[in-house]
PDB file of C-alpha atoms in Angstrom:
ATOM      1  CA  UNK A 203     173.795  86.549 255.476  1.00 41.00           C
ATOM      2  CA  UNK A 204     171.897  87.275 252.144  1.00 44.00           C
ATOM      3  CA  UNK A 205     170.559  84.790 250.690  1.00 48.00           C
ATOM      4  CA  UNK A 206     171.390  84.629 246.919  1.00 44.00           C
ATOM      5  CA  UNK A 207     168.709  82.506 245.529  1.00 47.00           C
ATOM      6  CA  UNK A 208     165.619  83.869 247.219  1.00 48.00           C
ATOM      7  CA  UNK A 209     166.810  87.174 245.087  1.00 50.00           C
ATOM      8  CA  UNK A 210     168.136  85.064 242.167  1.00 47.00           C
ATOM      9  CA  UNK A 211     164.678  83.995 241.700  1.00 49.00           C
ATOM     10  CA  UNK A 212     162.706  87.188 242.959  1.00 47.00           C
ATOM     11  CA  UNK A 213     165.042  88.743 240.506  1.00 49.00           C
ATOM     12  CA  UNK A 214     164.135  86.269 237.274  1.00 48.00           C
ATOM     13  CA  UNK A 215     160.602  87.060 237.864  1.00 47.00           C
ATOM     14  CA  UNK A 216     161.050  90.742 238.024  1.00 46.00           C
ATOM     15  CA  UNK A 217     162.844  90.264 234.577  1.00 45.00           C
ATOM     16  CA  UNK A 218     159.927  88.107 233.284  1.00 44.00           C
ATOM     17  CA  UNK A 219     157.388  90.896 234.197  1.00 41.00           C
ATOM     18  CA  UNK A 220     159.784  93.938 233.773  1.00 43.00           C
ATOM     19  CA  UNK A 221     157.359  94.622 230.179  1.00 39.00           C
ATOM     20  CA  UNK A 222     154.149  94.880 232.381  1.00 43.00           C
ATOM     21  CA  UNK A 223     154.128  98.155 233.078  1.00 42.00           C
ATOM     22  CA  UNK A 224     151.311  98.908 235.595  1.00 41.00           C
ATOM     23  CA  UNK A 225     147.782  98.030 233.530  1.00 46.00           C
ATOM     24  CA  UNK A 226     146.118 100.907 232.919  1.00 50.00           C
ATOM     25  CA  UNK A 227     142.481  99.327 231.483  1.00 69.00           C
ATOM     26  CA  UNK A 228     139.745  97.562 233.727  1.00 89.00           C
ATOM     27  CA  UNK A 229     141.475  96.095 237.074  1.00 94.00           C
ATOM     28  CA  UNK A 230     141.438  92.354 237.851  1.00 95.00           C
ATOM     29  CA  UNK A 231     138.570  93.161 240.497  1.00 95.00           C
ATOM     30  CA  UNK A 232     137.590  96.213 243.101  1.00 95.00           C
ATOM     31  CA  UNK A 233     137.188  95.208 246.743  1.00 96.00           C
ATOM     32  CA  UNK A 234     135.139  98.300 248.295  1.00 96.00           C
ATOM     33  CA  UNK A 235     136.379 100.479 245.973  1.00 95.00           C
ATOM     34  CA  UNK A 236     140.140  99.224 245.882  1.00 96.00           C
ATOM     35  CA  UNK A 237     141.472  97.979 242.390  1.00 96.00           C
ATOM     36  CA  UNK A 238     143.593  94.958 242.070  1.00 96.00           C
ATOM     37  CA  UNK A 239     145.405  95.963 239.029  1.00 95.00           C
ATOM     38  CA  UNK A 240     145.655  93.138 236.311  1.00 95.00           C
ATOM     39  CA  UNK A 241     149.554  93.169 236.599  1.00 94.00           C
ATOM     40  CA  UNK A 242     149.511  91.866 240.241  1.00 94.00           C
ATOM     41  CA  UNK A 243     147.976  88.822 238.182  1.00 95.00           C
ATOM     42  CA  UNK A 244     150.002  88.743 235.894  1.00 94.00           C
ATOM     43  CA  UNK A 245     152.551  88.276 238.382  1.00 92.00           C
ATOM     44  CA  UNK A 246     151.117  85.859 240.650  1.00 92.00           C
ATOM     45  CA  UNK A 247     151.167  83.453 237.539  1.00 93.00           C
ATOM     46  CA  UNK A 248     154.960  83.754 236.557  1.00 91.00           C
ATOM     47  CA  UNK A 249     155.287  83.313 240.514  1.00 87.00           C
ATOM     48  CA  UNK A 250     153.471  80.270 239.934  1.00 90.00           C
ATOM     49  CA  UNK A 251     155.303  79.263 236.725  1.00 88.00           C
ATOM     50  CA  UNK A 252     158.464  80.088 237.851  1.00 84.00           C
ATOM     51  CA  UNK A 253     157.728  78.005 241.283  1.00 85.00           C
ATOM     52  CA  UNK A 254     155.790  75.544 240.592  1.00 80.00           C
ATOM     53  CA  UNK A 255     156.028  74.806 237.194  1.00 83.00           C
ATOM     54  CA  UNK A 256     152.171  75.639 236.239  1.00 89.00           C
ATOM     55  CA  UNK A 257     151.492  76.786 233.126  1.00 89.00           C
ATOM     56  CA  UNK A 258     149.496  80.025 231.822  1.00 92.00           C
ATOM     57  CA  UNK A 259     145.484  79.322 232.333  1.00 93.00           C
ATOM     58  CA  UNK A 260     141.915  80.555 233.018  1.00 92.00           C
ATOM     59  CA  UNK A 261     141.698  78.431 235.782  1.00 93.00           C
ATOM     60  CA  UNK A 262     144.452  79.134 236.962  1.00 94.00           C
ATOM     61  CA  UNK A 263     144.195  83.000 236.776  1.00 95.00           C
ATOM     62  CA  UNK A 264     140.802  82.508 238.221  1.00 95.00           C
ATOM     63  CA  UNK A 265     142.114  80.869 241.418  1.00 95.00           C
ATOM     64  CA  UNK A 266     144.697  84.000 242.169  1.00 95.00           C
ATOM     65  CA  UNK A 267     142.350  86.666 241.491  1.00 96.00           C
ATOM     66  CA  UNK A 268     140.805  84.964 244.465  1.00 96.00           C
ATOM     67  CA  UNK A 269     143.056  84.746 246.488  1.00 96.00           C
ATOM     68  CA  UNK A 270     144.327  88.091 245.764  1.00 96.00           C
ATOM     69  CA  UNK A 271     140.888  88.974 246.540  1.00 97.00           C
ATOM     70  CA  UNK A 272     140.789  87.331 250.181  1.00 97.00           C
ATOM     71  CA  UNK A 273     144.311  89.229 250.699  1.00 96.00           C
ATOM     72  CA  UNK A 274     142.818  92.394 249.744  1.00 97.00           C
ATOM     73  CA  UNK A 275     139.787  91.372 251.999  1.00 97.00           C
ATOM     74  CA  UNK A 276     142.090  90.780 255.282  1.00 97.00           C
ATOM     75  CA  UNK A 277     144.477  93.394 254.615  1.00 96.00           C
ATOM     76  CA  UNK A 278     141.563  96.182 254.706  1.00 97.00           C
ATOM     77  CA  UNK A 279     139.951  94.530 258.037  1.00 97.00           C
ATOM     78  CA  UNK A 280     143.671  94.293 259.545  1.00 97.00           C
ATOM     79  CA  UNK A 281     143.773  98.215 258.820  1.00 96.00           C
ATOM     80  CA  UNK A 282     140.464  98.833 260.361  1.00 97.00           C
ATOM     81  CA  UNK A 283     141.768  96.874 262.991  1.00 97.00           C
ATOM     82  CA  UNK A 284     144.910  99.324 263.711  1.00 96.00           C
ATOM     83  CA  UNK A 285     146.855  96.163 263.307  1.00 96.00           C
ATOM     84  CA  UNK A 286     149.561  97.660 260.643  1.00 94.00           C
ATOM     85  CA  UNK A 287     150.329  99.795 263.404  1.00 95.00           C
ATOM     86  CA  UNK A 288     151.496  97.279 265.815  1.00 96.00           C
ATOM     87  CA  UNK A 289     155.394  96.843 266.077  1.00 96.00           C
ATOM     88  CA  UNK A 290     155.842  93.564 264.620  1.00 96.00           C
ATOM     89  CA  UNK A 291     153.488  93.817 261.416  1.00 95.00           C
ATOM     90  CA  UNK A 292     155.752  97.367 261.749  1.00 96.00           C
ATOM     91  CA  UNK A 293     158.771  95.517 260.740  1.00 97.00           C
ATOM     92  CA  UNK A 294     157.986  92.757 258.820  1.00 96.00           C
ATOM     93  CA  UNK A 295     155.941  95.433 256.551  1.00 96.00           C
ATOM     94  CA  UNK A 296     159.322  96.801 256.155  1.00 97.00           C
ATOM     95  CA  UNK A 297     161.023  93.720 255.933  1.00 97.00           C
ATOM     96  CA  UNK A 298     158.767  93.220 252.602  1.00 96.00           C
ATOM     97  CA  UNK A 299     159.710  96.795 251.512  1.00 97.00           C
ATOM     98  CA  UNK A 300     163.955  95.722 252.026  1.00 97.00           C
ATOM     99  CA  UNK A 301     163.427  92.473 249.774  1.00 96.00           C
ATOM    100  CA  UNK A 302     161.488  94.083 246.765  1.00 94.00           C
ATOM    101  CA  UNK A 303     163.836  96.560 246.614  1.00 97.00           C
ATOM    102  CA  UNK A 304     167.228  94.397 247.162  1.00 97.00           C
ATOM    103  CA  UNK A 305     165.599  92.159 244.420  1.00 94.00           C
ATOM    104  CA  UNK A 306     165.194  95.396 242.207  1.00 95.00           C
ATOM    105  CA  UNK A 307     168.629  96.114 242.919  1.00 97.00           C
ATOM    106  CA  UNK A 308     169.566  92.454 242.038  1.00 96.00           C
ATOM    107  CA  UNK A 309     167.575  92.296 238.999  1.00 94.00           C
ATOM    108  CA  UNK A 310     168.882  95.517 237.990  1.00 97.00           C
ATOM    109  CA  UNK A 311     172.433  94.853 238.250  1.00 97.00           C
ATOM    110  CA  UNK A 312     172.199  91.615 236.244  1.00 96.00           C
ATOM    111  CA  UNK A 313     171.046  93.315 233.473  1.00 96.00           C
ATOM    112  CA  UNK A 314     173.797  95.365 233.384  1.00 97.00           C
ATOM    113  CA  UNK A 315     176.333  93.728 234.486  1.00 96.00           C
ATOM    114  CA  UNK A 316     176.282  90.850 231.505  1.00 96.00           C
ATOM    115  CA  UNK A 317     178.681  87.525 231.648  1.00 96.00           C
ATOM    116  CA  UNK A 318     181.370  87.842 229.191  1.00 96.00           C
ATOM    117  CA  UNK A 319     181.170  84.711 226.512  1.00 96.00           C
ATOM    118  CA  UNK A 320     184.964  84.448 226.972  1.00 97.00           C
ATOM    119  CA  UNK A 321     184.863  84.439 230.535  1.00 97.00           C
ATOM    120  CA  UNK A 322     182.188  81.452 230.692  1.00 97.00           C
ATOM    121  CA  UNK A 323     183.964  79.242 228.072  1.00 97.00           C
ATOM    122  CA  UNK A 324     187.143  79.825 229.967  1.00 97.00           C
ATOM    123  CA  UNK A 325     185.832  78.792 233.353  1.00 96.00           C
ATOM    124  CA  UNK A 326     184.422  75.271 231.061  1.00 96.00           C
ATOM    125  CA  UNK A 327     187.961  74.652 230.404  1.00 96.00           C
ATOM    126  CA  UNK A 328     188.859  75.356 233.684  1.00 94.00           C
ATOM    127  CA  UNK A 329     186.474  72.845 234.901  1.00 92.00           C
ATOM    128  CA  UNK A 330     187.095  70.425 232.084  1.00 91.00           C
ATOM    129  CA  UNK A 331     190.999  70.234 233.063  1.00 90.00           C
ATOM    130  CA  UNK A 332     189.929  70.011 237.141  1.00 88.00           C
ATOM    131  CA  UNK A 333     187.738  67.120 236.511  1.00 88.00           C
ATOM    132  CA  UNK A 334     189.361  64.985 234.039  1.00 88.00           C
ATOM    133  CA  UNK A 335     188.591  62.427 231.880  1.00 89.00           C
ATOM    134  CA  UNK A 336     187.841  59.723 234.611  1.00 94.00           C
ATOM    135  CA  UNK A 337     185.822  58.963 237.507  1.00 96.00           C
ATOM    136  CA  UNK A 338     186.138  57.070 240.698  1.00 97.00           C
ATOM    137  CA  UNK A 339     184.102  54.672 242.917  1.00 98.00           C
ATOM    138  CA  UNK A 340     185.433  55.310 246.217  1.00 98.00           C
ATOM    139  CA  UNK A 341     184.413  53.722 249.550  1.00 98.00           C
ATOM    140  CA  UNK A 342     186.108  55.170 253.300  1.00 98.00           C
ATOM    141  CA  UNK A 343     186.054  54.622 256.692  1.00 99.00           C
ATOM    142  CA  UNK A 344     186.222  58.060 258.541  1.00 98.00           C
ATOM    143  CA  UNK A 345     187.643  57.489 262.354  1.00 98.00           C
ATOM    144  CA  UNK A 346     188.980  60.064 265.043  1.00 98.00           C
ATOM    145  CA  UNK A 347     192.886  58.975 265.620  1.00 98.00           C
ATOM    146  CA  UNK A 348     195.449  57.811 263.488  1.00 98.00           C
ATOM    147  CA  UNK A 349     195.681  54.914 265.927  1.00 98.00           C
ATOM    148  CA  UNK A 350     192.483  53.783 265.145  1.00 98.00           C
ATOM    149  CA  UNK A 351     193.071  54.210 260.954  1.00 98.00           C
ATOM    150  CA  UNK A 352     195.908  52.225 261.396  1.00 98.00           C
ATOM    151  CA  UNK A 353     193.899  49.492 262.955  1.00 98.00           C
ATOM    152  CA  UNK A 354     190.902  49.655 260.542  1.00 98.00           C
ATOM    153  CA  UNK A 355     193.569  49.360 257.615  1.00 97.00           C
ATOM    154  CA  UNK A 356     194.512  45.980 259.193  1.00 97.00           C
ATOM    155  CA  UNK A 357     191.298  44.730 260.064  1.00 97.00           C
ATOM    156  CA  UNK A 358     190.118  45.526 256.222  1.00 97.00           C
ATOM    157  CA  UNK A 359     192.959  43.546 254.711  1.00 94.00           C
ATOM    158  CA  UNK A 360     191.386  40.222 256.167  1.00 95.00           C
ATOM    159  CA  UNK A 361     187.931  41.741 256.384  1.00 97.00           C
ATOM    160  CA  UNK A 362     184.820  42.837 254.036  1.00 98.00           C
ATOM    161  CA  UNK A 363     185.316  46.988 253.660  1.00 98.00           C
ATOM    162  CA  UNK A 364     181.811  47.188 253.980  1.00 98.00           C
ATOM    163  CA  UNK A 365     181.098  45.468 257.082  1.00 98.00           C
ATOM    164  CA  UNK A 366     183.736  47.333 258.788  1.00 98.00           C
ATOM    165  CA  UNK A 367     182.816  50.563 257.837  1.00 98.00           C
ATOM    166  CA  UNK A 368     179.315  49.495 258.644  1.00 98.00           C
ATOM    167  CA  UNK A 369     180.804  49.110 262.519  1.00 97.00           C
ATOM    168  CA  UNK A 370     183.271  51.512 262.549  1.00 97.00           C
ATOM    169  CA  UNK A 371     182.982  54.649 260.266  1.00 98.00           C
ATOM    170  CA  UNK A 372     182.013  57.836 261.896  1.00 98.00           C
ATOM    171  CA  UNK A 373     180.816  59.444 258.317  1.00 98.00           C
ATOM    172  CA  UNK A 374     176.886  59.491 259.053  1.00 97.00           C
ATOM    173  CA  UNK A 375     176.466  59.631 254.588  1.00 96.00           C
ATOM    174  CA  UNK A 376     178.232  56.378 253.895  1.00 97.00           C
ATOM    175  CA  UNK A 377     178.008  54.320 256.831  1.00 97.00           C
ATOM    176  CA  UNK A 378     175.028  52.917 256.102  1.00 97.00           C
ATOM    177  CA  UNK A 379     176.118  52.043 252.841  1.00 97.00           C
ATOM    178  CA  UNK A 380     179.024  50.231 253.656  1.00 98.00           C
ATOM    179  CA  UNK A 381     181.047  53.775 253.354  1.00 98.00           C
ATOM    180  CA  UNK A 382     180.285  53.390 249.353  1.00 98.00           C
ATOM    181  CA  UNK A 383     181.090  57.277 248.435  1.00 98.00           C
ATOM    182  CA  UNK A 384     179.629  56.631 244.599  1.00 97.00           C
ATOM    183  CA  UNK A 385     181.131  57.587 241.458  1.00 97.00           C
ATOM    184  CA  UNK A 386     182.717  61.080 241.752  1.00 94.00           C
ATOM    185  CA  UNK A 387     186.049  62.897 240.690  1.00 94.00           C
ATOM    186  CA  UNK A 388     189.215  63.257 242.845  1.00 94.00           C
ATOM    187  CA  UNK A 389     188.473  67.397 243.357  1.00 92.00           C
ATOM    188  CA  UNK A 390     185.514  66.911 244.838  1.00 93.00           C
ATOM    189  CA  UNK A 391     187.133  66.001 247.449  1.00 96.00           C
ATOM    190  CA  UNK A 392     189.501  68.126 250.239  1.00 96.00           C
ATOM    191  CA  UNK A 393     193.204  67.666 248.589  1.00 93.00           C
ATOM    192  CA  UNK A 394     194.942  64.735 250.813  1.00 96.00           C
ATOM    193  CA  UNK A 395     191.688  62.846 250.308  1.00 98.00           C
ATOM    194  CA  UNK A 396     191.373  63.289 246.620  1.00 96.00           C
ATOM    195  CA  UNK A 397     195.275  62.463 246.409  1.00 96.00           C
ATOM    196  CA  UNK A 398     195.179  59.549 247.679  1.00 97.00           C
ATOM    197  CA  UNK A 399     192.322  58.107 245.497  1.00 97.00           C
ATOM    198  CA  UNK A 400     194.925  58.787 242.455  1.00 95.00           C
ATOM    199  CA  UNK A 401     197.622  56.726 244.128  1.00 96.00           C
ATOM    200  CA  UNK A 402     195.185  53.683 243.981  1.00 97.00           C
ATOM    201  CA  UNK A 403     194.797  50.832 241.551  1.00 96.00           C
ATOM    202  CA  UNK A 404     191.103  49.518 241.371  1.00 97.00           C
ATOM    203  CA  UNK A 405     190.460  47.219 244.506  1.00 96.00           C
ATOM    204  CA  UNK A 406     193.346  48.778 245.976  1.00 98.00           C
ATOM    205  CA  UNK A 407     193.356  50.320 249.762  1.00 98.00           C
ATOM    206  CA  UNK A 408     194.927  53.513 251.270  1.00 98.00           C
ATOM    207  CA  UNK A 409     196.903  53.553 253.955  1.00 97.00           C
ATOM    208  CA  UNK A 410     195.115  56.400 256.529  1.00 98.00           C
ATOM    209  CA  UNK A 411     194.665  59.323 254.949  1.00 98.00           C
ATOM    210  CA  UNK A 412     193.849  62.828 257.609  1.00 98.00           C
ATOM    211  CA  UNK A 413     191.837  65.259 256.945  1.00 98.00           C
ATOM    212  CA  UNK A 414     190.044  68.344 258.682  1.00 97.00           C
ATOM    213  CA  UNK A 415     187.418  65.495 259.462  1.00 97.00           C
ATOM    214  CA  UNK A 416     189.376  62.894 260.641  1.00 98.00           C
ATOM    215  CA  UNK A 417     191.320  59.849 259.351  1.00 98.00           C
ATOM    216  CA  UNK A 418     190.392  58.050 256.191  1.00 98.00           C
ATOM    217  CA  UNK A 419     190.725  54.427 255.120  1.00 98.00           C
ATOM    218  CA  UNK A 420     189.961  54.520 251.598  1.00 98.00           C
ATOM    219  CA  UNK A 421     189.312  51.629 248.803  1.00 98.00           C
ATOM    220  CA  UNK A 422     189.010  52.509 245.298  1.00 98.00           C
ATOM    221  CA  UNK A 423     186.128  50.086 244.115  1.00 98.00           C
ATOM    222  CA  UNK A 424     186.194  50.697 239.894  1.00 98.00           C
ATOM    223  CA  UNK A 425     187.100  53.907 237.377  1.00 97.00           C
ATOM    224  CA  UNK A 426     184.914  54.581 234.265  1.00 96.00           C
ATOM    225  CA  UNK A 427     184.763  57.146 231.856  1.00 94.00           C
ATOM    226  CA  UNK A 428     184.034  60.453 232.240  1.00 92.00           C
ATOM    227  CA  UNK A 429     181.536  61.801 230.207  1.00 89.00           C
ATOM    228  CA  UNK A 430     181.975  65.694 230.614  1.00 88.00           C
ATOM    229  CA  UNK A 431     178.826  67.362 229.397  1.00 92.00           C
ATOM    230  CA  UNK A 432     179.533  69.997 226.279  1.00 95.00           C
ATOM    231  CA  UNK A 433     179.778  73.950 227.424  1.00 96.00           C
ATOM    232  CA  UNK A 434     176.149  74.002 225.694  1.00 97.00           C
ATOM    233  CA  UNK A 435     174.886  72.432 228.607  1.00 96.00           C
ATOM    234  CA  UNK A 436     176.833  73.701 231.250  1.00 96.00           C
ATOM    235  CA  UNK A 437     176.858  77.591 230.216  1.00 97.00           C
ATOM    236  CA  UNK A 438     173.922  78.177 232.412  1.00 96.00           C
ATOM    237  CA  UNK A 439     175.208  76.640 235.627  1.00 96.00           C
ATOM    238  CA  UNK A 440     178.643  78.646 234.537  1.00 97.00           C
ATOM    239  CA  UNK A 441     176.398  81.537 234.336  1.00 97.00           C
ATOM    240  CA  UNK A 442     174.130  81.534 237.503  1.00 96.00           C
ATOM    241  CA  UNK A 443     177.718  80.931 239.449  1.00 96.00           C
ATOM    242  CA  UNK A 444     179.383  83.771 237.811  1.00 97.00           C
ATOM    243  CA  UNK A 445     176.323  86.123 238.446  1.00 97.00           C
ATOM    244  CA  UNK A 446     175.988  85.026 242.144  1.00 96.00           C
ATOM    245  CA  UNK A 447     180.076  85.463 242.560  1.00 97.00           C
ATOM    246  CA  UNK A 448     179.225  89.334 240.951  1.00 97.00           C
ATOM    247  CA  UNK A 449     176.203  90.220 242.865  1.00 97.00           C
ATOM    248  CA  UNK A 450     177.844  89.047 246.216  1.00 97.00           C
ATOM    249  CA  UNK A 451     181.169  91.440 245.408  1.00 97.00           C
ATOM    250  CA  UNK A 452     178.438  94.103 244.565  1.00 97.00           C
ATOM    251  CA  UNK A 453     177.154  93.436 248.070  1.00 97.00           C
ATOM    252  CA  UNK A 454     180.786  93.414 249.505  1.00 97.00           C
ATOM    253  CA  UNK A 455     181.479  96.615 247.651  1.00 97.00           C
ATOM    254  CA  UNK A 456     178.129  98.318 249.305  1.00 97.00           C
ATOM    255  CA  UNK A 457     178.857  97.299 253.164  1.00 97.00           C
ATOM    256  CA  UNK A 458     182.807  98.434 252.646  1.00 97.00           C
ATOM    257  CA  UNK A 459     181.263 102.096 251.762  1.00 97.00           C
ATOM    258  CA  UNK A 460     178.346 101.777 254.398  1.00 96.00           C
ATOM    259  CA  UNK A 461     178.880 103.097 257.755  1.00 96.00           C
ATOM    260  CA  UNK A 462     178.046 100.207 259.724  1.00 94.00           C
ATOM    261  CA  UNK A 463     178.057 100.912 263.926  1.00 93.00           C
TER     262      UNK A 463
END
């Protein structure tokens, strides 16, 4: 499977150095005769920027037209060497070729394939109305059989939750933790499991709940407010999710016209 954000981010940094055209004054440095063109600096450091966070420097430019250096260095003994003609440097040489020019393709279809305004404010609303206005601490006990939900559920009416589903919950993530789930909304969970959590009254237990993972005994701990952040500050997240959904229909599109044997 393609994997979306190793070209969502090869992609952004194509965009950041789309306006560096190829630089056509003195080269970063010749290694017997080769040029290393400024531009591959150039965009080593919005690699780095776009990575790791560092920022624009001498120092740092320094450092990668070194090591751009030492690649140029061991990619002209590896040639003397015959070793680009050996199978496996074969394909990963192309495998390098395939990812450039998906990310091209990537990059280039984001640019002109813009998210509608409208479209982004109305999946906010959508979200808005999905998560409400409230959210819920939630602690479970996940067990195999019905049988044995039915026996948890008496055991925890006498019992500390916690300690039980320290003993006897088979959910690895909360177990630990007394089966405490956190503060979360009902539809981020599968639908009889988020259901449930709206029957409850804080302090109040399920009765066992089944799911695709099992069978729940769940115990609403509290409710607080849910502060739901403005579409300001979610319009990028609603963005990156609508591009991703658009580049992996693109993809779809492409292998349904391919002939694939």
């Amino acid at each position: 499977m393609l994997n979306f954000s190793r070209f969502a981010l090869l992609s952004a940094l194509l965009l950041a150095t789309g306006a560096q055209a190829a630089d056509a004054g003195k080269p970063a440095a010749l290694v017997n005769g080769v040029a290393i063109p400024q531009s591959r600096v150039d965009l080593r450091v919005n690699v780095a920027a776009a990575q790791g966070g560092q920022t624009d420097s001498e120092e740092l430019r320094k450092a990668i037209r070194e090591d751009l250096i030492n690649l140029e260095v061991l990619s002209q003994a590896a040639d003397k060497q015959g070793l680009d003609k050996q199978d496996d440097t074969k394909q990963q040489l192309e495998l390098a070729r395939q990812s450039v020019l998906a990310s091209a393709f990537v990059q280039d279809f984001v640019k002109n394939n813009p998210v509608d305004e409208a479209v982004l404010k109305q999946d906010y609303e959508t979200m808005k109305s999905r998560v409400g206005d409230k959210e819920y601490k939630v602690s479970h006990i996940l067990v195999a059989t019905e049988d044995e939900a039915k026996a948890i559920a008496k055991r925890v009416k006498k019992e500390s939750f916690a300690k039980v589903a320290k003993q006897k919950s088979n959910d690895p993530g909360s177990k630990d933790k007394g089966g405490d789930l956190g503060f979360t909304v009902p539809s981020n969970f599968v639908q009889p499991f988020g259901e449930a959590i709206l029957m409850l009254k804080k302090g109040q237990i399920s009765d066992p709940v089944q799911t695709q993972y099992g069978w729940h005994i769940i115990k609403l701990e509290d409710t607080r407010e849910l502060k739901v952040p403005t579409f300001e500050e979610m319009k990028p997240r609603l963005e990156q999710r609508r591009k991703q959904e658009a580049v992996q229909k693109a993809i779809a599109d492409l292998r349904s016209k391919a002939r694939i044997e």
